[in-house]
Coordinates of C-alpha atoms in Angstrom, one line a residue:
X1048 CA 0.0 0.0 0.0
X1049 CA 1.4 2.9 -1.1
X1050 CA 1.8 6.4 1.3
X1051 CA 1.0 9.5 0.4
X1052 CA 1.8 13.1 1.7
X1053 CA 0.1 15.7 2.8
X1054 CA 1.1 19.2 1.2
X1055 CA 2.4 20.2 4.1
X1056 CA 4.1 17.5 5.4
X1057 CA 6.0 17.7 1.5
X1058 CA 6.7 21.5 2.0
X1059 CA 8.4 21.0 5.5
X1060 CA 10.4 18.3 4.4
X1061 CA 11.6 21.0 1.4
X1062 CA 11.8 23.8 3.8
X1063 CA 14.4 21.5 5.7
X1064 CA 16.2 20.6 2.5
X1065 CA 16.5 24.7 2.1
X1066 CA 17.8 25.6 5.3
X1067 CA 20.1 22.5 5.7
X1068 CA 21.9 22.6 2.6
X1069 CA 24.8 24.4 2.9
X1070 CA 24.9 25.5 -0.8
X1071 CA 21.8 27.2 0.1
X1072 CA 22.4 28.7 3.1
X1073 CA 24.7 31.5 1.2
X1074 CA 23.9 32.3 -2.4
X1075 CA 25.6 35.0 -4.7
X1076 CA 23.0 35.8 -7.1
X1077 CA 23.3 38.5 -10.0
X1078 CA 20.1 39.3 -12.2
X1079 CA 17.8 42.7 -12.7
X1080 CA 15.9 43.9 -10.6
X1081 CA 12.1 43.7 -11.2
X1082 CA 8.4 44.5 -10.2
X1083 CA 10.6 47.6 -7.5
X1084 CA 8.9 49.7 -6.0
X1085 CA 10.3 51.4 -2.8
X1086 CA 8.6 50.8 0.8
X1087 CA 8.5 52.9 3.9
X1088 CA 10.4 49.6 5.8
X1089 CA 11.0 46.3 3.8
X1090 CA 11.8 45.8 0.4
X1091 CA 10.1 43.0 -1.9
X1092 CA 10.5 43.1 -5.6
X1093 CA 11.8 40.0 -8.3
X1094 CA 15.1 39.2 -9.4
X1095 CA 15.5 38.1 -12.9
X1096 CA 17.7 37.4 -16.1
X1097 CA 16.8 35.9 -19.4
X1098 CA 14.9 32.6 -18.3
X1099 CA 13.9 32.8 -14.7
X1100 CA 12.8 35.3 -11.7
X1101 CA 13.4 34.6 -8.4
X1102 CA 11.6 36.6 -5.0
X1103 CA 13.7 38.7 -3.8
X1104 CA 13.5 40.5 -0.2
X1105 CA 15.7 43.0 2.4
X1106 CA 15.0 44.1 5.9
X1107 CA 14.6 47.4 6.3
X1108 CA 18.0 47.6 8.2
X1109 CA 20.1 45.9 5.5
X1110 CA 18.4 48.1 2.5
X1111 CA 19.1 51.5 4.8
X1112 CA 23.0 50.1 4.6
X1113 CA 23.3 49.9 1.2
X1114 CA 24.5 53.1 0.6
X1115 CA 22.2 53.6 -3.0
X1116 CA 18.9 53.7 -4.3
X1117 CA 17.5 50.3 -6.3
X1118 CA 15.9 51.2 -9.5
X1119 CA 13.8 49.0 -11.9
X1120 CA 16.2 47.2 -14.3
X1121 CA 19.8 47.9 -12.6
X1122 CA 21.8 45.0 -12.6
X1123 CA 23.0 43.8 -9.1
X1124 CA 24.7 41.2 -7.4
X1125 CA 23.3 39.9 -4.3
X1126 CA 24.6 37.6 -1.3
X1127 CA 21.6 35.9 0.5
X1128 CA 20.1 32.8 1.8
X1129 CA 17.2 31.0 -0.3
X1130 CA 13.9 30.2 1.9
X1131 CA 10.8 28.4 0.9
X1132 CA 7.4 30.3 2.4
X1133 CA 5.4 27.0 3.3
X1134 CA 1.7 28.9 3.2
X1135 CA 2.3 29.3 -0.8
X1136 CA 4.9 26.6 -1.3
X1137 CA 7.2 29.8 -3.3
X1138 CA 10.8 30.2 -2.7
X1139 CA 12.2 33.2 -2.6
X1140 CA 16.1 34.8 -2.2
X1141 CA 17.0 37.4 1.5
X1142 CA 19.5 39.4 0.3
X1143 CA 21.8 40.4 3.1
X1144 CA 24.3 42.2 1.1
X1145 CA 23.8 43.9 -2.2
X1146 CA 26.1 46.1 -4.7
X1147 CA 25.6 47.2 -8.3
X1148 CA 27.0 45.0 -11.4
X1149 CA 30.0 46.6 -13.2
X1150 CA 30.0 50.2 -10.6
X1151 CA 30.7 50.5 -7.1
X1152 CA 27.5 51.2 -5.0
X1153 CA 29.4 54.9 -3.9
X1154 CA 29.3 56.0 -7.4
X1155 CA 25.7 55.0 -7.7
X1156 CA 25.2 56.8 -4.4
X1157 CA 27.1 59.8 -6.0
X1158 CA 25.1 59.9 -9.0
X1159 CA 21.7 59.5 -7.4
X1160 CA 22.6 62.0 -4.6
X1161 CA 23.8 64.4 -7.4
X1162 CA 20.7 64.4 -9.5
X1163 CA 18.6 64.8 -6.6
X1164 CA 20.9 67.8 -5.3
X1165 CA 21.0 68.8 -8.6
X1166 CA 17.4 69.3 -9.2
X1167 CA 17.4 71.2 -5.6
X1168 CA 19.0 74.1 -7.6
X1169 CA 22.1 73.7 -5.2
X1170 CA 24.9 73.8 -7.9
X1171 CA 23.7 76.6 -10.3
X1172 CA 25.9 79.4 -10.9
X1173 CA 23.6 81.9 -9.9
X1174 CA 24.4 81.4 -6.0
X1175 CA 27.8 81.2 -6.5
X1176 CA 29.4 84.5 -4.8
X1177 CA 32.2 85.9 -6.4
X1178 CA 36.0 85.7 -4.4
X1179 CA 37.1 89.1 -3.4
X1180 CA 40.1 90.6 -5.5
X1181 CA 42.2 91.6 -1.7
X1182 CA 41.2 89.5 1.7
X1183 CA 42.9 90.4 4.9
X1184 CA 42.1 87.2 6.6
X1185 CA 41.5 83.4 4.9
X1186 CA 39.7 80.7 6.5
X1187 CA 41.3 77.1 5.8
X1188 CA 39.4 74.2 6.7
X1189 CA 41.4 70.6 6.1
X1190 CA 43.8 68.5 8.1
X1191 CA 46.8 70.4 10.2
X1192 CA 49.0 67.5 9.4
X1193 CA 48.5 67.1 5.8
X1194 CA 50.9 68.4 2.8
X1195 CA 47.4 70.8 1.8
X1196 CA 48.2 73.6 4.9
X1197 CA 52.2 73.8 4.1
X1198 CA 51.1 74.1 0.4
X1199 CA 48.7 76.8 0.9
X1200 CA 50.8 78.3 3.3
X1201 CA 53.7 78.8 1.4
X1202 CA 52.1 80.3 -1.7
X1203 CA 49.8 82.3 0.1
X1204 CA 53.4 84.0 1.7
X1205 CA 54.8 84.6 -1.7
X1206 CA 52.1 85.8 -3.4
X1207 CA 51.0 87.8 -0.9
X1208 CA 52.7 88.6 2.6
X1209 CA 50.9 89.9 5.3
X1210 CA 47.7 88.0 4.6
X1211 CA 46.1 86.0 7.7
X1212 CA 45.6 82.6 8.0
X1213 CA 43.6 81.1 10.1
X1214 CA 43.1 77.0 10.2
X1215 CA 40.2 74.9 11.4
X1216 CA 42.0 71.3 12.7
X1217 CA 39.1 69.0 10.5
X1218 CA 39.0 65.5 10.4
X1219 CA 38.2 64.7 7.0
X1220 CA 38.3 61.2 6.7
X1221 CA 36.4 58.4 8.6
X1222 CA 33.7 58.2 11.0
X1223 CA 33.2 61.4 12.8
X1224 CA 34.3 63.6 9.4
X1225 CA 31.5 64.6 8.2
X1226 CA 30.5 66.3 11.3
X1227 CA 34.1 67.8 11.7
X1228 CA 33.7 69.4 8.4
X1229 CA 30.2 70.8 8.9
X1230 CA 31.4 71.8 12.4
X1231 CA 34.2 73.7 11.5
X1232 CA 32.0 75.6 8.1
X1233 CA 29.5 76.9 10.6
X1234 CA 32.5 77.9 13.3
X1235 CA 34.1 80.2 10.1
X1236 CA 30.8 82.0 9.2
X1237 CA 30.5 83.0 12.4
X1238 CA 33.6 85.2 12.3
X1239 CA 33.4 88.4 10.9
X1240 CA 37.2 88.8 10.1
X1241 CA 37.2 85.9 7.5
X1242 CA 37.1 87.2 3.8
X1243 CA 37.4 83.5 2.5
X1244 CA 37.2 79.9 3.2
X1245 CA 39.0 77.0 1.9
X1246 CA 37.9 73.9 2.1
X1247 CA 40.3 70.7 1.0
X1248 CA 42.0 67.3 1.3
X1249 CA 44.7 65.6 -0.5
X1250 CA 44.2 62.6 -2.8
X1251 CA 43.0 59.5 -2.4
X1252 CA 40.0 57.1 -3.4
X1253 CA 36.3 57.3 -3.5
X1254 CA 36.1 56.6 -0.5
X1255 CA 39.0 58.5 1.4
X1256 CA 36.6 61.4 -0.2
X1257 CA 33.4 60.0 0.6
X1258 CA 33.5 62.9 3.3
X1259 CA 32.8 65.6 0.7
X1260 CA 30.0 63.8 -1.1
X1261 CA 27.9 63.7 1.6
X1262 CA 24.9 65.9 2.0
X1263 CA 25.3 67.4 5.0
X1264 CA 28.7 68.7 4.1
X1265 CA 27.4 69.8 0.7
X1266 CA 24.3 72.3 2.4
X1267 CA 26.8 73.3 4.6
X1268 CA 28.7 74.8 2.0
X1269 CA 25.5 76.2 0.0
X1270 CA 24.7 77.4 2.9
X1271 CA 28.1 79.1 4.0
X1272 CA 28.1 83.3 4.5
X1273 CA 32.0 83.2 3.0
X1274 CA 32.6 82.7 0.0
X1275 CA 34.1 78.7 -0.5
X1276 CA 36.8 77.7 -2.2
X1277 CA 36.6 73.7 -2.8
X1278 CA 40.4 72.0 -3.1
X1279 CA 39.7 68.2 -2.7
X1280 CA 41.7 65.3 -3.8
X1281 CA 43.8 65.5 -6.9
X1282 CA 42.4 66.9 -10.4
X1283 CA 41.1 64.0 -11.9
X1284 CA 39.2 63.8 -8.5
X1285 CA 35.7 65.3 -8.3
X1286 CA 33.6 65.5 -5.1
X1287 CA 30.2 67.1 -4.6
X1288 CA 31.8 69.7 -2.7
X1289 CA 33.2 71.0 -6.0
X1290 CA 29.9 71.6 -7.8
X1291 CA 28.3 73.3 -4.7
X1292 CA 31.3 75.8 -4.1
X1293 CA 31.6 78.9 -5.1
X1294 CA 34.9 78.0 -7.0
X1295 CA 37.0 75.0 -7.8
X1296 CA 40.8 74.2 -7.2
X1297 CA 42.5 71.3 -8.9
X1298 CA 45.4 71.6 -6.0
X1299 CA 45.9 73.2 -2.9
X1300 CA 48.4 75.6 -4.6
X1301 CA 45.9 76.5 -7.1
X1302 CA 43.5 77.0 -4.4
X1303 CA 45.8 79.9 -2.9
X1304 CA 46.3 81.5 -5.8
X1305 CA 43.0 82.0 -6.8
X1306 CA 42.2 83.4 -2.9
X1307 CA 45.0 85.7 -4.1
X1308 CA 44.3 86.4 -7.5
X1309 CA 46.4 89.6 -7.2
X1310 CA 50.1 89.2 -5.7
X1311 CA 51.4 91.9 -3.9
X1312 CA 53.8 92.7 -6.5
X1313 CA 51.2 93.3 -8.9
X1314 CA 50.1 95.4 -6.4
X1315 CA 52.9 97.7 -6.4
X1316 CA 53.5 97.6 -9.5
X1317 CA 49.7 98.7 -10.2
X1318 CA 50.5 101.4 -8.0
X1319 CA 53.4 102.8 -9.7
X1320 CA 52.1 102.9 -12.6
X1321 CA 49.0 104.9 -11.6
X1322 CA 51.9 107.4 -9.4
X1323 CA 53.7 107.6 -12.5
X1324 CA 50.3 108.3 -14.7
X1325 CA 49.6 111.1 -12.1
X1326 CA 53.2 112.8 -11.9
X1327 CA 52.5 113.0 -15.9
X1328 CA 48.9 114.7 -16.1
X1329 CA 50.0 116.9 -13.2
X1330 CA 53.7 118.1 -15.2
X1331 CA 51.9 118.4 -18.3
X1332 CA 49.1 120.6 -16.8
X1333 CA 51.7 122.7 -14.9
X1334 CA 53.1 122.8 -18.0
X1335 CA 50.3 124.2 -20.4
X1336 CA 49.4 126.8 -17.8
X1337 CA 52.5 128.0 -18.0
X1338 CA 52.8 128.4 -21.3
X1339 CA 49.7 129.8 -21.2
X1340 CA 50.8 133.0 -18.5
X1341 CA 53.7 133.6 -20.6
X1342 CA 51.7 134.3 -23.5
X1343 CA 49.6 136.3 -21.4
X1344 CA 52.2 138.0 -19.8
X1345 CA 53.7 138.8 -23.0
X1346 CA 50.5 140.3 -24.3
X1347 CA 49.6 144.4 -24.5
X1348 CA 46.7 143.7 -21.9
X1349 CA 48.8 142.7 -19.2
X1350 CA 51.5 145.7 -20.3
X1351 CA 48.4 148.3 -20.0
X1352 CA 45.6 146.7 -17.7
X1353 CA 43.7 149.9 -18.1
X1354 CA 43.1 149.2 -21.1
X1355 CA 40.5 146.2 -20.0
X1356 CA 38.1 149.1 -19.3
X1357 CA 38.7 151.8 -21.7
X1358 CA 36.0 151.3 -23.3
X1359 CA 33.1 150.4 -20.0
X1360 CA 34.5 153.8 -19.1
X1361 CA 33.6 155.8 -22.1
X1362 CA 30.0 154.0 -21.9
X1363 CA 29.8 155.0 -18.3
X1364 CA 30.2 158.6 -19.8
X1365 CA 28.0 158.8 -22.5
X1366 CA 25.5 157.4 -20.0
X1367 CA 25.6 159.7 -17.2
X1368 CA 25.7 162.8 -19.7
X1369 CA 22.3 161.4 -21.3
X1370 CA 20.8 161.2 -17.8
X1371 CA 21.4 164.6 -16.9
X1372 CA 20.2 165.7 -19.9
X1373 CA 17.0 163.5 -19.5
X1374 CA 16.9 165.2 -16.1
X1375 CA 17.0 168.5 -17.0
X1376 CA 14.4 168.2 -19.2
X1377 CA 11.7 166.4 -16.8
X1378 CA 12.3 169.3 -14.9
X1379 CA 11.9 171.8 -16.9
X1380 CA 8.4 170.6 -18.6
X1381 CA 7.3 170.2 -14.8
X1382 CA 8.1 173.6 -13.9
X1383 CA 6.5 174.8 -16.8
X1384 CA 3.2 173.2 -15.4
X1385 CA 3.5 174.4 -12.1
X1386 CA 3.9 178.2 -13.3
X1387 CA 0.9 177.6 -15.8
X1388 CA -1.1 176.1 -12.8
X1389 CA -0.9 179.1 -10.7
X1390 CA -1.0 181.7 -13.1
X1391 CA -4.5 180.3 -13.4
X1392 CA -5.4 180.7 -10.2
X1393 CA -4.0 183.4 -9.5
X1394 CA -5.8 185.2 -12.2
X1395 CA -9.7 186.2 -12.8
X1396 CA -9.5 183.8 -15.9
X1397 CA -10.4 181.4 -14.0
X1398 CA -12.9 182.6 -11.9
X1399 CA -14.4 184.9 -15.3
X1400 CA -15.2 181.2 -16.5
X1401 CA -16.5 179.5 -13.6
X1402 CA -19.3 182.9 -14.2
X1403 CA -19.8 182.3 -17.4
X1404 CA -20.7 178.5 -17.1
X1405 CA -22.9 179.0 -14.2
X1406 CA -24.8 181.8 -16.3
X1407 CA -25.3 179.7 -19.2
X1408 CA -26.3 176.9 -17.3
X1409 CA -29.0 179.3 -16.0
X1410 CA -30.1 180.1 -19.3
X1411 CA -30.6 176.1 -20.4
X1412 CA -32.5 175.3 -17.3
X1413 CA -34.7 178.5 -18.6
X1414 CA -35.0 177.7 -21.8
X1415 CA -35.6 173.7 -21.1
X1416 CA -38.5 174.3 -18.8
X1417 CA -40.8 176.9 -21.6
X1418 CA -39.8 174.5 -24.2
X1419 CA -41.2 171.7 -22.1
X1420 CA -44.4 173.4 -21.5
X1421 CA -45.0 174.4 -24.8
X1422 CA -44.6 170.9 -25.9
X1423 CA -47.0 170.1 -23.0
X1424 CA -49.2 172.9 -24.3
X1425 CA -49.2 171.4 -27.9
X1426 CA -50.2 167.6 -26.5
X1427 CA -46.4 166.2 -27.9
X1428 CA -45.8 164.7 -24.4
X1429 CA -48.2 162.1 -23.2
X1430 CA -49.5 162.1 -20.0
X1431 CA -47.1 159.1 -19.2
X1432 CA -44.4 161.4 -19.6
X1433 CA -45.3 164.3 -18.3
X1434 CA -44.5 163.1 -14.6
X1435 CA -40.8 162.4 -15.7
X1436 CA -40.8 165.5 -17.5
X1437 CA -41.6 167.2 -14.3
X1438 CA -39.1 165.9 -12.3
X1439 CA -36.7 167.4 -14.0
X1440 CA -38.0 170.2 -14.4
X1441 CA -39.2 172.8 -11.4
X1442 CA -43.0 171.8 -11.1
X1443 CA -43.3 175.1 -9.2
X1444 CA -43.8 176.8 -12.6
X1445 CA -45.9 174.6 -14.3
X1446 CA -48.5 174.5 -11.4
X1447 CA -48.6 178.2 -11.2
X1448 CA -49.9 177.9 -14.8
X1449 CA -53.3 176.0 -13.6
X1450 CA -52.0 172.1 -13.3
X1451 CA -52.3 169.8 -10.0
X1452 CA -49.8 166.7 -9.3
X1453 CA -51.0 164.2 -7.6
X1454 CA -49.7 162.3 -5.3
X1455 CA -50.6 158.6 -3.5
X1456 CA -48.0 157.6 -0.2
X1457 CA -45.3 159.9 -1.3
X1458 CA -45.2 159.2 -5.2
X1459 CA -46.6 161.2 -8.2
X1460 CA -48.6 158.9 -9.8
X1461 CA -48.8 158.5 -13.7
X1462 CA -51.8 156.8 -14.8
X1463 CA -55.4 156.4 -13.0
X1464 CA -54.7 152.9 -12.7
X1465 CA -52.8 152.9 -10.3
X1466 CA -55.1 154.2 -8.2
X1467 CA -58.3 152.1 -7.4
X1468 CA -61.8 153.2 -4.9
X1469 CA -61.2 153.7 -1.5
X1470 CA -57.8 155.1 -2.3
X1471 CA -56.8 158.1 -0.3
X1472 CA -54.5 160.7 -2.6
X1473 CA -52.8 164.5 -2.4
X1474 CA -53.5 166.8 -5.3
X1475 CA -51.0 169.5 -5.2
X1476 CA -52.0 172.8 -6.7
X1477 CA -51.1 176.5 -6.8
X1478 CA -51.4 178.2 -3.7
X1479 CA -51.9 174.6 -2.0
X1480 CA -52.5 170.7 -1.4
X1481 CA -56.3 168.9 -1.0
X1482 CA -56.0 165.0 0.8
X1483 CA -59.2 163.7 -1.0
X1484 CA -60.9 160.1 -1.5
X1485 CA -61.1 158.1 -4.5
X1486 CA -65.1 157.5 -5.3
X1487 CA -64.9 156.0 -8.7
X1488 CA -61.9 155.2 -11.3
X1489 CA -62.8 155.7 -14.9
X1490 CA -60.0 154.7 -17.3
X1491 CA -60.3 156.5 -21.1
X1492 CA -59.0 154.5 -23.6
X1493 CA -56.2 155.7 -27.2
X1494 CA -54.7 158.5 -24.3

């Protein structure tokens, strides 16, 4: 009679195989990676090459070691132990260590952490701060018992004597560098008699200058007040650091030169030559005004200054005669007035013609009122005019020939309709006045 299995009892029994066999218990593995996509903790995705894919899977402590980002399709080769999962019978590959194929996993690291930095805005040119042309005091930030101080050092002192230095003691490789750099930026910026900072290393490999490709070192240096010069490794060498400072050095010496861009003899040199540029414009301007004077000196002007006003003098002459002249006149024609003025007032001229006018003033007024009355006389005025004409004439007279005015509250009235029954009026006559009482109001018509 034959036995059978149970599934499980089948996928135990494999499971055992699995973790028993030595050949098993540490794989290398190299493939692509599949089906990734990135998890807060663990990592599960597929490993597979032309004609098979194998489960893949990495704690969340071993992926955080890595030291780069896994990508769909990179190539990598693993180290891990295969395991079978009994609830779905699957076997499946935990990867305890992990690099890329062909490229070490810094210079992934480098590349990824560029790109990201990159896209940041954290190496463009426009935050890059230009070095000063003259510091009084550099910053250096490296090693003190590297070959990068003495270099700096020493062509900082030829170039330029007299200039400050000023080192930061900086771990900058191994544990505890990157906070020794970072440190030691911050400490500098805090100065305020620092013109410039230099931040360097000698040579060595990728990862002797990891240091400088990490991110916090890289913000620091974004972030840096000072302007940053980056000297790291050799020339062939390139580090983060270099793209996020302000300016690059292949060599330490380089480095000082560019924080010196103008040696102290070029300096003095620049100075005599401006001295030199002065003494000239100042001789030859001395020199035209003196040729200048002589000529002046040399000229009739300066041999017979009063001759510079000759001719404002004779002007001044011809002026002041024409005002008295002017003068003279006025006052003449003014006197003239004056004697005409009293002669006439003095005299009965005068007073003959202020007679005369009053006489024939007398005889208009005359002849004005009997011309009015006979016009009166012959019906030419109207009877709405003859109250105007009497006001300017002397009523007196034509009242004493028979007429009346009369009168309602103090004014002549011209018409009968402006009086009405009831009325009370004043008729002026003759030799008198009568206050009578309107009865009745008749109106003639074509007056």
């Amino acid at each position: 009679m034959v036995d059978y299995l149970t599934v499980s009892h089948l996928t135990k029994y494999l499971k055992l195989k699995f973790d028993r066999d030595p050949y098993l218990a540490k794989v290398y593995l190299t493939g692509q990676v599949s089906n990734f996509r990135k998890r807060p903790n663990h990592q599960y995705f597929s490993i597979k090459d032309e004609g098979a894919v194998i489960q893949a899977t990495i704690w969340g402590g071993i992926y955080q070691k890595l030291g780069f980002e896994l990508e769909e399709g990179m190539k990598i080769n693993v180290i891990g132990r295969v395991q079978l999962y009994e609830p779905s019978g699957s076997y499946s590959i935990v990867i305890e260590k992990a690099e890329p194929d062909g490229i070490g996993a810094l210079a992934i690291q480098f590349e990824q952490l560029k790109k990201r930095l990159g896209q940041e805005g954290l190496f463009k040119s426009e935050w890059k701060q230009p070095l000063p042309r003259f510091v009084n005091k550099i910053g250096i930030i490296t090693s003190p018992s590297g070959a990068v101080i003495k270099d700096i050092i020493t062509t900082v002192s030829r170039r330029f004597p007299g200039v400050e230095i000023l080192l930061f003691p900086t771990k900058v490789q191994g544990e505890g560098a990157v906070a020794s750099i970072v440190d030691n930026i911050v400490r500098a910026n805090s100065r305020k008699d620092l013109d410039l900072l230099i931040v360097g290393r000698g040579g060595g490999s990728i990862e002797d200058l990891w240091a400088f490709n990490e991110e916090a070192v890289v913000r620091a240096i974004f972030e840096s007040r000072l302007p940053v010069i980056s000297s790291v490794g050799h020339e062939t060498d390139t580090t983060l650091a270099d793209f996020v400072a302000d300016s690059r050095a292949a060599t330490p010496t380089a480095a000082a030169e560019l924080a010196t861009p103008i040696t102290k003899m070029d300096l003095i040199n620049h100075l005599r030559q401006q001295e030199s540029r002065v003494y000239t414009a100042c001789f030859n301007r001395l020199r035209f005004k003196e040729e200048r004077l002589v000529k002046l000196t040399q000229s009739i002007i300066f041999r017979q200054p009063e001759r510079l006003y000759d001719g404002y003098l004779q002007k001044c002459d011809y002026l002041t005669e024409k005002l008295q002249q002017v003068i003279e006149r006025r006052y003449q024609e003014a006197q003239k007035r004056v004697q005409f003025l009293q002669q006439g007032l003095n005299g009965k001229s005068l007073l003959q013609r202020l007679q005369n006018n009053q006489e024939r003033l007398g005889q208009q007024k005359r002849l004005l009122r009997s011309n009015m009355a006979n016009l009166y006389d012959s019906k030419v005025l109207k009877a709405e005019k003859l109250t105007e004409a009497m006001m300017l004439l002397d009523t007196s007279r034509i009242i004493a020939r028979g007429y009346a005015v009369v009168y309602h509250e103090g004014k002549v009235l011209e018409s009968a309709q402006n009086l009405k029954t009831g009325q009370a009026a004043t008729i002026h006559m003759r030799d008198g006045q009568v206050e009578v009482e309107v009865k009745n109001v008749e109106i003639q018509k074509n007056i």
